[in-house]
Amino acid sequence: MGWNRKVLRVNLTTGTCSTEPLNMAWADKYLGSRGLATKYFVEEVDPKVDPLSPENKMIMTTGPLTGTMASTGGRYSVVTKGPLTGAIACSNSGGFFGAELKFAGWDQIIFEGKSPKPVYLYLENDKAELRDAGHLWGKTCWETEETIKHELHDPQVRVSSIGRAGENLVRFACIVNDLHRAAGRSGVGAVMGSKNLKAVALRGTKGVSGIKDFKEFMKVTAEKKKVLADNAVTGQGLPKYGTQVLMNVINEIGALPTRNHRDVQFEEASKISAEAMHEKRPTDGKAHLVTNAACFGCTIACGRISEIDKGHFTVQNNPKYWGASGGLEYEAAWALGAANGVGDLEALQYANLLCNEDGMDPISFGATVGAVMELYDLGILTAEAIGVDSPFGSAAALARMAEMTARGEGFGKELGEGSARLCAKYGRPDLSMSVKGQEFPAYDSRGIQGMGLTYATSNRGACHLRSYTVASEVLGIPVKTDPLATEGKPELVKAFQDATGVFDAAGICVFTSFAWTLADIQPQIQAACEGDWSLEKLNEVGERIWNLERQFNLAAGFTAKDDTLPPRLLKEPAKTGPAKGLVNGLDKMLPEYYQVRGWTPEGVPTEETLARLAL
Amino acid sequence: MLKSLHIDPMKCTGCLQCEMACSYEHHGVINPSKSRIKVFSFEHEGRKVPYTCTQCSDAWCMHACPVEAITLDAATGAKVVSESVCVGCKVCTIACPFGTINYVSDSGKVQKCDLCGDNPACATACPTGAITYVDADWTGLDKMRQWAAKANTAVAAE
């Protein structure tokens, strides 16, 4: 059956834990994880709720394939209302935490209320216990994980925690598990911090036994692993180069946002690329990259494990950063690097380590630094105000701002508000490269037109993981489309958005979609889960999830006016590269997108659409 | 031909497909905590190392067992625990220098790798070739081949 059919509800206000059966009627309509938890969330939470108030809830959730031998079946999601955006937030993480939750016998944990004092949840199979976390408050994610393992006398415990960023309610704080995997975006870590919940520690020894047809499941998951192994992207490119393989590619097509999107190509891109991570450094003769690594059950293994240059100015007096650790992935390398014009790979890794250590989303953090550097460039912010000289390209400024934000010191408190609030405060809201308050990831929508529509309509604010049309527009997966054209993009974006919802809801990694389509996932779900899971049904589940999230956002106060891009992308043409002279053609795509979605011209799902999706 | 499990930690990504496969083979569930092969992660070195019983010829566990619950499977060379004979005294877990025979509290018996009757599920599941099942007399064959290739290159360069 895939699901454990068991939900843990933790009331942090009263300090009580209770068990309830999973709503299987909802599971049949929303599958799991992102879909199912969002259904729970919208049923239980007022859309107008202040994200950082006790009335907001936070759900840690798994899918039916989480904790199984389906490749990449280790994902879990955190669903809540995001403090960065005020929209529905669903942040997804790999590592080993999600599978452990399944092994302990649960599908999801619903956190509600606010604890009067710092606590952490310890879950050992059926036993759930809130424990004092007073001694953990003020500690980093790394220290928290180590301390919890030590005090529970159990090195096999899996921990998700917030660092100081989450405690300080940094609006892009994330929840870090297994040292360097994170539910990264939209500030889910700040929600956890607002609840005085420091960590969740899991130990599960029950395993997953409820697969509907085990024999068929083992057979089909083995076949589908072979599909991943035989594919050039998932079988070769990602394991060898990681997501960083994109740095030079995206730069070449003129879609690498540089210096807060002033430029679309970065002259030092090759210095912060995957290839650079493989090269031996002149300083110590070692390559930055140590090895690749897999999350639970993943046969792709795109993760990067690196060793920073011990002699680099950022860490030369700080041996705790000298060991192997996670990074750099493409999004982080871009946000910490090109977005700020910084071409110093070691400095990027240092900032990335601080993001992992204290739980910050490197995309939103890096992009916020980019906005600050532009405000500095324009003379609106001074070195005195920021605390450091902050011209574009300054590795020292990047490192210092990462320290300040992670620790909540000085100007770091302003950085922790994210670029939208910060730029508005200094009178230049137009300089925040964000949608619905969330910063762009690493693709400039002048050079990849479909990504403009993706960002504008993403239910959790600007994001590449809601419809990765880069796959089609740049890599030709599943079919090649012209990145500079707007024609056909509304249908493309809708198709990607709906399919991605299913990948997320199933509990597997969206990176499998470089090789798999829904037709590859369908038989895996069919073998694991009770009920009839046809391709048509899965498509409908994806579309239903998208519309459910949209309805929540509309009820939260968002309108079609929020489905837009910053003026820079709509008015300032790209200066170089294949997209030179182009702006994003959102006005050509958006009305058609609403139509394709079955929404009114105001972006509201019609009665017909809602009825068709049984919403 | 007798075969051995051969482990190359350099190829391991830490995905735990082996642990899942082992638990499914022996317990019918996907449950790494019941696996007889274990992947260790050395975070600060960036190393992952799968570890399991190497099937000692002169096995400490077998000698230590007071009820002769551990016997040699002559076909595979595996030292196999007979659950019906094992009394769960755990003396074998003390005797084994490598820690690769372990007590299972659910059953009250010990368990160890039995090579799945000559078809180890972990090796089949491993996506990177970090765990292979090879000729017991030639576990070093791949390494020899690699060095041999280098030797040839060196000669050619001269």
PDB file of N, CA, C and O in Angstrom, chain A residues 247-307:
ATOM      1  N   MET A 247      26.637  25.126 -15.275  1.00  0.00           N
ATOM      2  CA  MET A 247      27.189  26.486 -15.177  1.00  0.00           C
ATOM      3  C   MET A 247      27.661  27.022 -16.536  1.00  0.00           C
ATOM      4  O   MET A 247      27.235  28.095 -16.967  1.00  0.00           O
ATOM      5  N   ASN A 248      28.501  26.274 -17.199  1.00  0.00           N
ATOM      6  CA  ASN A 248      29.013  26.750 -18.487  1.00  0.00           C
ATOM      7  C   ASN A 248      27.944  26.724 -19.575  1.00  0.00           C
ATOM      8  O   ASN A 248      27.900  27.600 -20.442  1.00  0.00           O
ATOM      9  N   VAL A 249      27.081  25.717 -19.504  1.00  0.00           N
ATOM     10  CA  VAL A 249      26.011  25.592 -20.504  1.00  0.00           C
ATOM     11  C   VAL A 249      25.081  26.801 -20.451  1.00  0.00           C
ATOM     12  O   VAL A 249      24.789  27.436 -21.472  1.00  0.00           O
ATOM     13  N   ILE A 250      24.614  27.117 -19.263  1.00  0.00           N
ATOM     14  CA  ILE A 250      23.647  28.216 -19.109  1.00  0.00           C
ATOM     15  C   ILE A 250      24.320  29.564 -19.398  1.00  0.00           C
ATOM     16  O   ILE A 250      23.707  30.486 -19.928  1.00  0.00           O
ATOM     17  N   ASN A 251      25.598  29.658 -19.068  1.00  0.00           N
ATOM     18  CA  ASN A 251      26.323  30.895 -19.378  1.00  0.00           C
ATOM     19  C   ASN A 251      26.415  31.094 -20.895  1.00  0.00           C
ATOM     20  O   ASN A 251      26.221  32.199 -21.401  1.00  0.00           O
ATOM     21  N   GLU A 252      26.706  30.014 -21.571  1.00  0.00           N
ATOM     22  CA  GLU A 252      26.869  30.110 -23.026  1.00  0.00           C
ATOM     23  C   GLU A 252      25.597  30.549 -23.734  1.00  0.00           C
ATOM     24  O   GLU A 252      25.655  31.298 -24.708  1.00  0.00           O
ATOM     25  N   ILE A 253      24.449  30.080 -23.222  1.00  0.00           N
ATOM     26  CA  ILE A 253      23.212  30.469 -23.913  1.00  0.00           C
ATOM     27  C   ILE A 253      22.700  31.828 -23.414  1.00  0.00           C
ATOM     28  O   ILE A 253      21.595  32.248 -23.760  1.00  0.00           O
ATOM     29  N   GLY A 254      23.505  32.484 -22.599  1.00  0.00           N
ATOM     30  CA  GLY A 254      23.128  33.838 -22.172  1.00  0.00           C
ATOM     31  C   GLY A 254      21.954  33.861 -21.229  1.00  0.00           C
ATOM     32  O   GLY A 254      21.069  34.718 -21.324  1.00  0.00           O
ATOM     33  N   ALA A 255      21.927  32.913 -20.292  1.00  0.00           N
ATOM     34  CA  ALA A 255      20.818  32.870 -19.332  1.00  0.00           C
ATOM     35  C   ALA A 255      21.329  32.717 -17.903  1.00  0.00           C
ATOM     36  O   ALA A 255      20.618  32.226 -17.037  1.00  0.00           O
ATOM     37  N   LEU A 256      22.586  33.113 -17.690  1.00  0.00           N
ATOM     38  CA  LEU A 256      23.159  33.028 -16.342  1.00  0.00           C
ATOM     39  C   LEU A 256      23.048  34.418 -15.694  1.00  0.00           C
ATOM     40  O   LEU A 256      23.848  35.308 -15.982  1.00  0.00           O
ATOM     41  N   PRO A 257      22.060  34.590 -14.820  1.00  0.00           N
ATOM     42  CA  PRO A 257      21.854  35.928 -14.250  1.00  0.00           C
ATOM     43  C   PRO A 257      23.109  36.357 -13.483  1.00  0.00           C
ATOM     44  O   PRO A 257      23.628  35.613 -12.658  1.00  0.00           O
ATOM     45  N   THR A 258      23.581  37.543 -13.786  1.00  0.00           N
ATOM     46  CA  THR A 258      24.844  38.004 -13.232  1.00  0.00           C
ATOM     47  C   THR A 258      24.681  39.407 -12.638  1.00  0.00           C
ATOM     48  O   THR A 258      24.011  40.246 -13.237  1.00  0.00           O
ATOM     49  N   ARG A 259      25.310  39.612 -11.474  1.00  0.00           N
ATOM     50  CA  ARG A 259      25.233  40.900 -10.780  1.00  0.00           C
ATOM     51  C   ARG A 259      23.783  41.379 -10.681  1.00  0.00           C
ATOM     52  O   ARG A 259      23.397  42.399 -11.275  1.00  0.00           O
ATOM     53  N   ASN A 260      23.022  40.632  -9.941  1.00  0.00           N
ATOM     54  CA  ASN A 260      21.608  40.974  -9.716  1.00  0.00           C
ATOM     55  C   ASN A 260      20.832  41.145 -11.025  1.00  0.00           C
ATOM     56  O   ASN A 260      19.995  42.041 -11.147  1.00  0.00           O
ATOM     57  N   HIS A 261      21.117  40.267 -11.963  1.00  0.00           N
ATOM     58  CA  HIS A 261      20.417  40.261 -13.250  1.00  0.00           C
ATOM     59  C   HIS A 261      20.720  41.478 -14.121  1.00  0.00           C
ATOM     60  O   HIS A 261      19.991  41.757 -15.073  1.00  0.00           O
ATOM     61  N   ARG A 262      21.783  42.212 -13.820  1.00  0.00           N
ATOM     62  CA  ARG A 262      22.168  43.291 -14.738  1.00  0.00           C
ATOM     63  C   ARG A 262      22.677  42.671 -16.045  1.00  0.00           C
ATOM     64  O   ARG A 262      22.468  43.207 -17.116  1.00  0.00           O
ATOM     65  N   ASP A 263      23.375  41.543 -15.902  1.00  0.00           N
ATOM     66  CA  ASP A 263      23.931  40.852 -17.066  1.00  0.00           C
ATOM     67  C   ASP A 263      23.380  39.424 -17.131  1.00  0.00           C
ATOM     68  O   ASP A 263      22.853  38.912 -16.154  1.00  0.00           O
ATOM     69  N   VAL A 264      23.555  38.823 -18.295  1.00  0.00           N
ATOM     70  CA  VAL A 264      23.070  37.455 -18.459  1.00  0.00           C
ATOM     71  C   VAL A 264      24.212  36.478 -18.723  1.00  0.00           C
ATOM     72  O   VAL A 264      23.986  35.299 -18.989  1.00  0.00           O
ATOM     73  N   GLN A 265      25.436  36.991 -18.698  1.00  0.00           N
ATOM     74  CA  GLN A 265      26.608  36.123 -18.836  1.00  0.00           C
ATOM     75  C   GLN A 265      27.662  36.577 -17.838  1.00  0.00           C
ATOM     76  O   GLN A 265      27.834  37.785 -17.611  1.00  0.00           O
ATOM     77  N   PHE A 266      28.338  35.596 -17.239  1.00  0.00           N
ATOM     78  CA  PHE A 266      29.332  35.904 -16.210  1.00  0.00           C
ATOM     79  C   PHE A 266      30.710  35.546 -16.755  1.00  0.00           C
ATOM     80  O   PHE A 266      30.960  34.388 -17.105  1.00  0.00           O
ATOM     81  N   GLU A 267      31.584  36.545 -16.795  1.00  0.00           N
ATOM     82  CA  GLU A 267      32.898  36.350 -17.420  1.00  0.00           C
ATOM     83  C   GLU A 267      33.750  35.330 -16.649  1.00  0.00           C
ATOM     84  O   GLU A 267      34.695  34.781 -17.194  1.00  0.00           O
ATOM     85  N   GLU A 268      33.391  35.082 -15.383  1.00  0.00           N
ATOM     86  CA  GLU A 268      34.173  34.121 -14.604  1.00  0.00           C
ATOM     87  C   GLU A 268      33.421  32.806 -14.355  1.00  0.00           C
ATOM     88  O   GLU A 268      33.760  32.052 -13.443  1.00  0.00           O
ATOM     89  N   ALA A 269      32.408  32.544 -15.177  1.00  0.00           N
ATOM     90  CA  ALA A 269      31.582  31.337 -14.971  1.00  0.00           C
ATOM     91  C   ALA A 269      32.433  30.069 -14.927  1.00  0.00           C
ATOM     92  O   ALA A 269      32.206  29.183 -14.105  1.00  0.00           O
ATOM     93  N   SER A 270      33.415  29.993 -15.812  1.00  0.00           N
ATOM     94  CA  SER A 270      34.192  28.752 -15.873  1.00  0.00           C
ATOM     95  C   SER A 270      34.963  28.505 -14.575  1.00  0.00           C
ATOM     96  O   SER A 270      35.243  27.363 -14.219  1.00  0.00           O
ATOM     97  N   LYS A 271      35.270  29.571 -13.832  1.00  0.00           N
ATOM     98  CA  LYS A 271      36.014  29.419 -12.572  1.00  0.00           C
ATOM     99  C   LYS A 271      35.164  28.827 -11.446  1.00  0.00           C
ATOM    100  O   LYS A 271      35.687  28.376 -10.430  1.00  0.00           O
ATOM    101  N   ILE A 272      33.841  28.901 -11.622  1.00  0.00           N
ATOM    102  CA  ILE A 272      32.967  28.373 -10.563  1.00  0.00           C
ATOM    103  C   ILE A 272      32.125  27.208 -11.100  1.00  0.00           C
ATOM    104  O   ILE A 272      31.061  26.906 -10.581  1.00  0.00           O
ATOM    105  N   SER A 273      32.616  26.562 -12.130  1.00  0.00           N
ATOM    106  CA  SER A 273      31.848  25.511 -12.813  1.00  0.00           C
ATOM    107  C   SER A 273      32.190  24.119 -12.280  1.00  0.00           C
ATOM    108  O   SER A 273      33.120  23.950 -11.481  1.00  0.00           O
ATOM    109  N   ALA A 274      31.468  23.126 -12.766  1.00  0.00           N
ATOM    110  CA  ALA A 274      31.738  21.736 -12.410  1.00  0.00           C
ATOM    111  C   ALA A 274      33.149  21.340 -12.818  1.00  0.00           C
ATOM    112  O   ALA A 274      33.853  20.627 -12.084  1.00  0.00           O
ATOM    113  N   GLU A 275      33.536  21.813 -13.987  1.00  0.00           N
ATOM    114  CA  GLU A 275      34.862  21.471 -14.485  1.00  0.00           C
ATOM    115  C   GLU A 275      35.927  22.010 -13.533  1.00  0.00           C
ATOM    116  O   GLU A 275      36.913  21.330 -13.231  1.00  0.00           O
ATOM    117  N   ALA A 276      35.710  23.240 -13.033  1.00  0.00           N
ATOM    118  CA  ALA A 276      36.668  23.839 -12.094  1.00  0.00           C
ATOM    119  C   ALA A 276      36.754  23.027 -10.806  1.00  0.00           C
ATOM    120  O   ALA A 276      37.826  22.921 -10.196  1.00  0.00           O
ATOM    121  N   MET A 277      35.629  22.444 -10.393  1.00  0.00           N
ATOM    122  CA  MET A 277      35.634  21.646  -9.157  1.00  0.00           C
ATOM    123  C   MET A 277      36.467  20.377  -9.309  1.00  0.00           C
ATOM    124  O   MET A 277      36.920  19.796  -8.324  1.00  0.00           O
ATOM    125  N   HIS A 278      36.641  19.924 -10.539  1.00  0.00           N
ATOM    126  CA  HIS A 278      37.442  18.720 -10.798  1.00  0.00           C
ATOM    127  C   HIS A 278      38.933  19.031 -10.923  1.00  0.00           C
ATOM    128  O   HIS A 278      39.757  18.140 -10.814  1.00  0.00           O
ATOM    129  N   GLU A 279      39.242  20.296 -11.207  1.00  0.00           N
ATOM    130  CA  GLU A 279      40.643  20.658 -11.469  1.00  0.00           C
ATOM    131  C   GLU A 279      41.454  20.770 -10.188  1.00  0.00           C
ATOM    132  O   GLU A 279      40.940  21.151  -9.147  1.00  0.00           O
ATOM    133  N   LYS A 280      42.756  20.472 -10.300  1.00  0.00           N
ATOM    134  CA  LYS A 280      43.640  20.634  -9.147  1.00  0.00           C
ATOM    135  C   LYS A 280      43.929  22.115  -8.925  1.00  0.00           C
ATOM    136  O   LYS A 280      44.238  22.840  -9.861  1.00  0.00           O
ATOM    137  N   ARG A 281      43.816  22.521  -7.659  1.00  0.00           N
ATOM    138  CA  ARG A 281      44.087  23.920  -7.323  1.00  0.00           C
ATOM    139  C   ARG A 281      45.591  24.188  -7.366  1.00  0.00           C
ATOM    140  O   ARG A 281      46.374  23.338  -6.938  1.00  0.00           O
ATOM    141  N   PRO A 282      45.965  25.357  -7.829  1.00  0.00           N
ATOM    142  CA  PRO A 282      47.401  25.686  -7.803  1.00  0.00           C
ATOM    143  C   PRO A 282      47.927  25.809  -6.368  1.00  0.00           C
ATOM    144  O   PRO A 282      49.105  25.548  -6.118  1.00  0.00           O
ATOM    145  N   THR A 283      47.036  26.179  -5.427  1.00  0.00           N
ATOM    146  CA  THR A 283      47.484  26.434  -4.051  1.00  0.00           C
ATOM    147  C   THR A 283      47.933  25.168  -3.331  1.00  0.00           C
ATOM    148  O   THR A 283      49.003  25.134  -2.740  1.00  0.00           O
ATOM    149  N   ASP A 284      47.114  24.129  -3.364  1.00  0.00           N
ATOM    150  CA  ASP A 284      47.473  22.924  -2.598  1.00  0.00           C
ATOM    151  C   ASP A 284      47.505  21.655  -3.457  1.00  0.00           C
ATOM    152  O   ASP A 284      47.704  20.551  -2.926  1.00  0.00           O
ATOM    153  N   GLY A 285      47.318  21.817  -4.756  1.00  0.00           N
ATOM    154  CA  GLY A 285      47.414  20.660  -5.644  1.00  0.00           C
ATOM    155  C   GLY A 285      46.273  19.667  -5.537  1.00  0.00           C
ATOM    156  O   GLY A 285      46.320  18.585  -6.120  1.00  0.00           O
ATOM    157  N   LYS A 286      45.225  20.033  -4.762  1.00  0.00           N
ATOM    158  CA  LYS A 286      44.075  19.128  -4.627  1.00  0.00           C
ATOM    159  C   LYS A 286      42.888  19.662  -5.412  1.00  0.00           C
ATOM    160  O   LYS A 286      42.739  20.876  -5.570  1.00  0.00           O
ATOM    161  N   ALA A 287      42.031  18.743  -5.859  1.00  0.00           N
ATOM    162  CA  ALA A 287      40.785  19.176  -6.489  1.00  0.00           C
ATOM    163  C   ALA A 287      39.801  19.550  -5.389  1.00  0.00           C
ATOM    164  O   ALA A 287      39.832  18.995  -4.283  1.00  0.00           O
ATOM    165  N   HIS A 288      38.942  20.504  -5.701  1.00  0.00           N
ATOM    166  CA  HIS A 288      37.898  20.920  -4.758  1.00  0.00           C
ATOM    167  C   HIS A 288      36.970  19.732  -4.458  1.00  0.00           C
ATOM    168  O   HIS A 288      36.653  19.440  -3.310  1.00  0.00           O
ATOM    169  N   LEU A 289      36.589  19.025  -5.519  1.00  0.00           N
ATOM    170  CA  LEU A 289      35.646  17.912  -5.374  1.00  0.00           C
ATOM    171  C   LEU A 289      36.341  16.675  -4.816  1.00  0.00           C
ATOM    172  O   LEU A 289      37.391  16.263  -5.304  1.00  0.00           O
ATOM    173  N   VAL A 290      35.756  16.090  -3.757  1.00  0.00           N
ATOM    174  CA  VAL A 290      36.293  14.854  -3.190  1.00  0.00           C
ATOM    175  C   VAL A 290      35.595  13.646  -3.814  1.00  0.00           C
ATOM    176  O   VAL A 290      36.229  12.702  -4.265  1.00  0.00           O
ATOM    177  N   THR A 291      34.284  13.693  -3.839  1.00  0.00           N
ATOM    178  CA  THR A 291      33.523  12.561  -4.377  1.00  0.00           C
ATOM    179  C   THR A 291      32.082  12.993  -4.643  1.00  0.00           C
ATOM    180  O   THR A 291      31.677  14.086  -4.249  1.00  0.00           O
ATOM    181  N   ASN A 292      31.344  12.128  -5.316  1.00  0.00           N
ATOM    182  CA  ASN A 292      29.906  12.356  -5.399  1.00  0.00           C
ATOM    183  C   ASN A 292      29.235  11.545  -4.293  1.00  0.00           C
ATOM    184  O   ASN A 292      29.866  10.688  -3.673  1.00  0.00           O
ATOM    185  N   ALA A 293      27.985  11.825  -4.035  1.00  0.00           N
ATOM    186  CA  ALA A 293      27.291  11.130  -2.956  1.00  0.00           C
ATOM    187  C   ALA A 293      25.814  11.020  -3.284  1.00  0.00           C
ATOM    188  O   ALA A 293      25.270  11.859  -4.004  1.00  0.00           O
ATOM    189  N   ALA A 294      25.199   9.979  -2.744  1.00  0.00           N
ATOM    190  CA  ALA A 294      23.782   9.741  -3.007  1.00  0.00           C
ATOM    191  C   ALA A 294      22.940  10.050  -1.786  1.00  0.00           C
ATOM    192  O   ALA A 294      23.386   9.889  -0.654  1.00  0.00           O
ATOM    193  N   CYS A 295      21.724  10.477  -2.023  1.00  0.00           N
ATOM    194  CA  CYS A 295      20.713  10.486  -0.978  1.00  0.00           C
ATOM    195  C   CYS A 295      20.166   9.057  -0.866  1.00  0.00           C
ATOM    196  O   CYS A 295      20.513   8.185  -1.656  1.00  0.00           O
ATOM    197  N   PHE A 296      19.270   8.841   0.091  1.00  0.00           N
ATOM    198  CA  PHE A 296      18.714   7.514   0.305  1.00  0.00           C
ATOM    199  C   PHE A 296      18.122   6.937  -0.985  1.00  0.00           C
ATOM    200  O   PHE A 296      17.293   7.571  -1.644  1.00  0.00           O
ATOM    201  N   GLY A 297      18.565   5.742  -1.310  1.00  0.00           N
ATOM    202  CA  GLY A 297      17.962   5.001  -2.415  1.00  0.00           C
ATOM    203  C   GLY A 297      18.263   5.549  -3.792  1.00  0.00           C
ATOM    204  O   GLY A 297      17.734   5.042  -4.778  1.00  0.00           O
ATOM    205  N   CYS A 298      19.117   6.562  -3.884  1.00  0.00           N
ATOM    206  CA  CYS A 298      19.319   7.215  -5.179  1.00  0.00           C
ATOM    207  C   CYS A 298      20.418   6.537  -5.979  1.00  0.00           C
ATOM    208  O   CYS A 298      21.549   6.413  -5.520  1.00  0.00           O
ATOM    209  N   THR A 299      20.067   6.134  -7.185  1.00  0.00           N
ATOM    210  CA  THR A 299      21.052   5.494  -8.055  1.00  0.00           C
ATOM    211  C   THR A 299      21.666   6.493  -9.035  1.00  0.00           C
ATOM    212  O   THR A 299      22.412   6.101  -9.933  1.00  0.00           O
ATOM    213  N   ILE A 300      21.346   7.785  -8.874  1.00  0.00           N
ATOM    214  CA  ILE A 300      21.982   8.823  -9.700  1.00  0.00           C
ATOM    215  C   ILE A 300      23.240   9.341  -8.988  1.00  0.00           C
ATOM    216  O   ILE A 300      24.312   9.368  -9.558  1.00  0.00           O
ATOM    217  N   ALA A 301      23.076   9.757  -7.740  1.00  0.00           N
ATOM    218  CA  ALA A 301      24.186  10.251  -6.906  1.00  0.00           C
ATOM    219  C   ALA A 301      24.808  11.526  -7.469  1.00  0.00           C
ATOM    220  O   ALA A 301      25.991  11.578  -7.790  1.00  0.00           O
ATOM    221  N   CYS A 302      23.990  12.576  -7.569  1.00  0.00           N
ATOM    222  CA  CYS A 302      24.483  13.858  -8.096  1.00  0.00           C
ATOM    223  C   CYS A 302      25.161  14.696  -7.031  1.00  0.00           C
ATOM    224  O   CYS A 302      25.812  15.679  -7.345  1.00  0.00           O
ATOM    225  N   GLY A 303      24.993  14.347  -5.750  1.00  0.00           N
ATOM    226  CA  GLY A 303      25.492  15.183  -4.654  1.00  0.00           C
ATOM    227  C   GLY A 303      26.992  15.397  -4.729  1.00  0.00           C
ATOM    228  O   GLY A 303      27.744  14.517  -5.131  1.00  0.00           O
ATOM    229  N   ARG A 304      27.408  16.597  -4.338  1.00  0.00           N
ATOM    230  CA  ARG A 304      28.843  16.933  -4.354  1.00  0.00           C
ATOM    231  C   ARG A 304      29.374  16.955  -2.922  1.00  0.00           C
ATOM    232  O   ARG A 304      28.769  17.550  -2.030  1.00  0.00           O
ATOM    233  N   ILE A 305      30.503  16.324  -2.717  1.00  0.00           N
ATOM    234  CA  ILE A 305      31.221  16.423  -1.444  1.00  0.00           C
ATOM    235  C   ILE A 305      32.587  17.029  -1.761  1.00  0.00           C
ATOM    236  O   ILE A 305      33.339  16.481  -2.570  1.00  0.00           O
ATOM    237  N   SER A 306      32.883  18.142  -1.123  1.00  0.00           N
ATOM    238  CA  SER A 306      34.085  18.888  -1.473  1.00  0.00           C
ATOM    239  C   SER A 306      34.931  19.198  -0.249  1.00  0.00           C
ATOM    240  O   SER A 306      34.457  19.158   0.883  1.00  0.00           O
ATOM    241  N   GLU A 307      36.168  19.555  -0.528  1.00  0.00           N
ATOM    242  CA  GLU A 307      37.057  20.034   0.522  1.00  0.00           C
ATOM    243  C   GLU A 307      37.551  21.410   0.141  1.00  0.00           C
ATOM    244  O   GLU A 307      38.133  21.608  -0.932  1.00  0.00           O
TER     245      GLU A 307
END
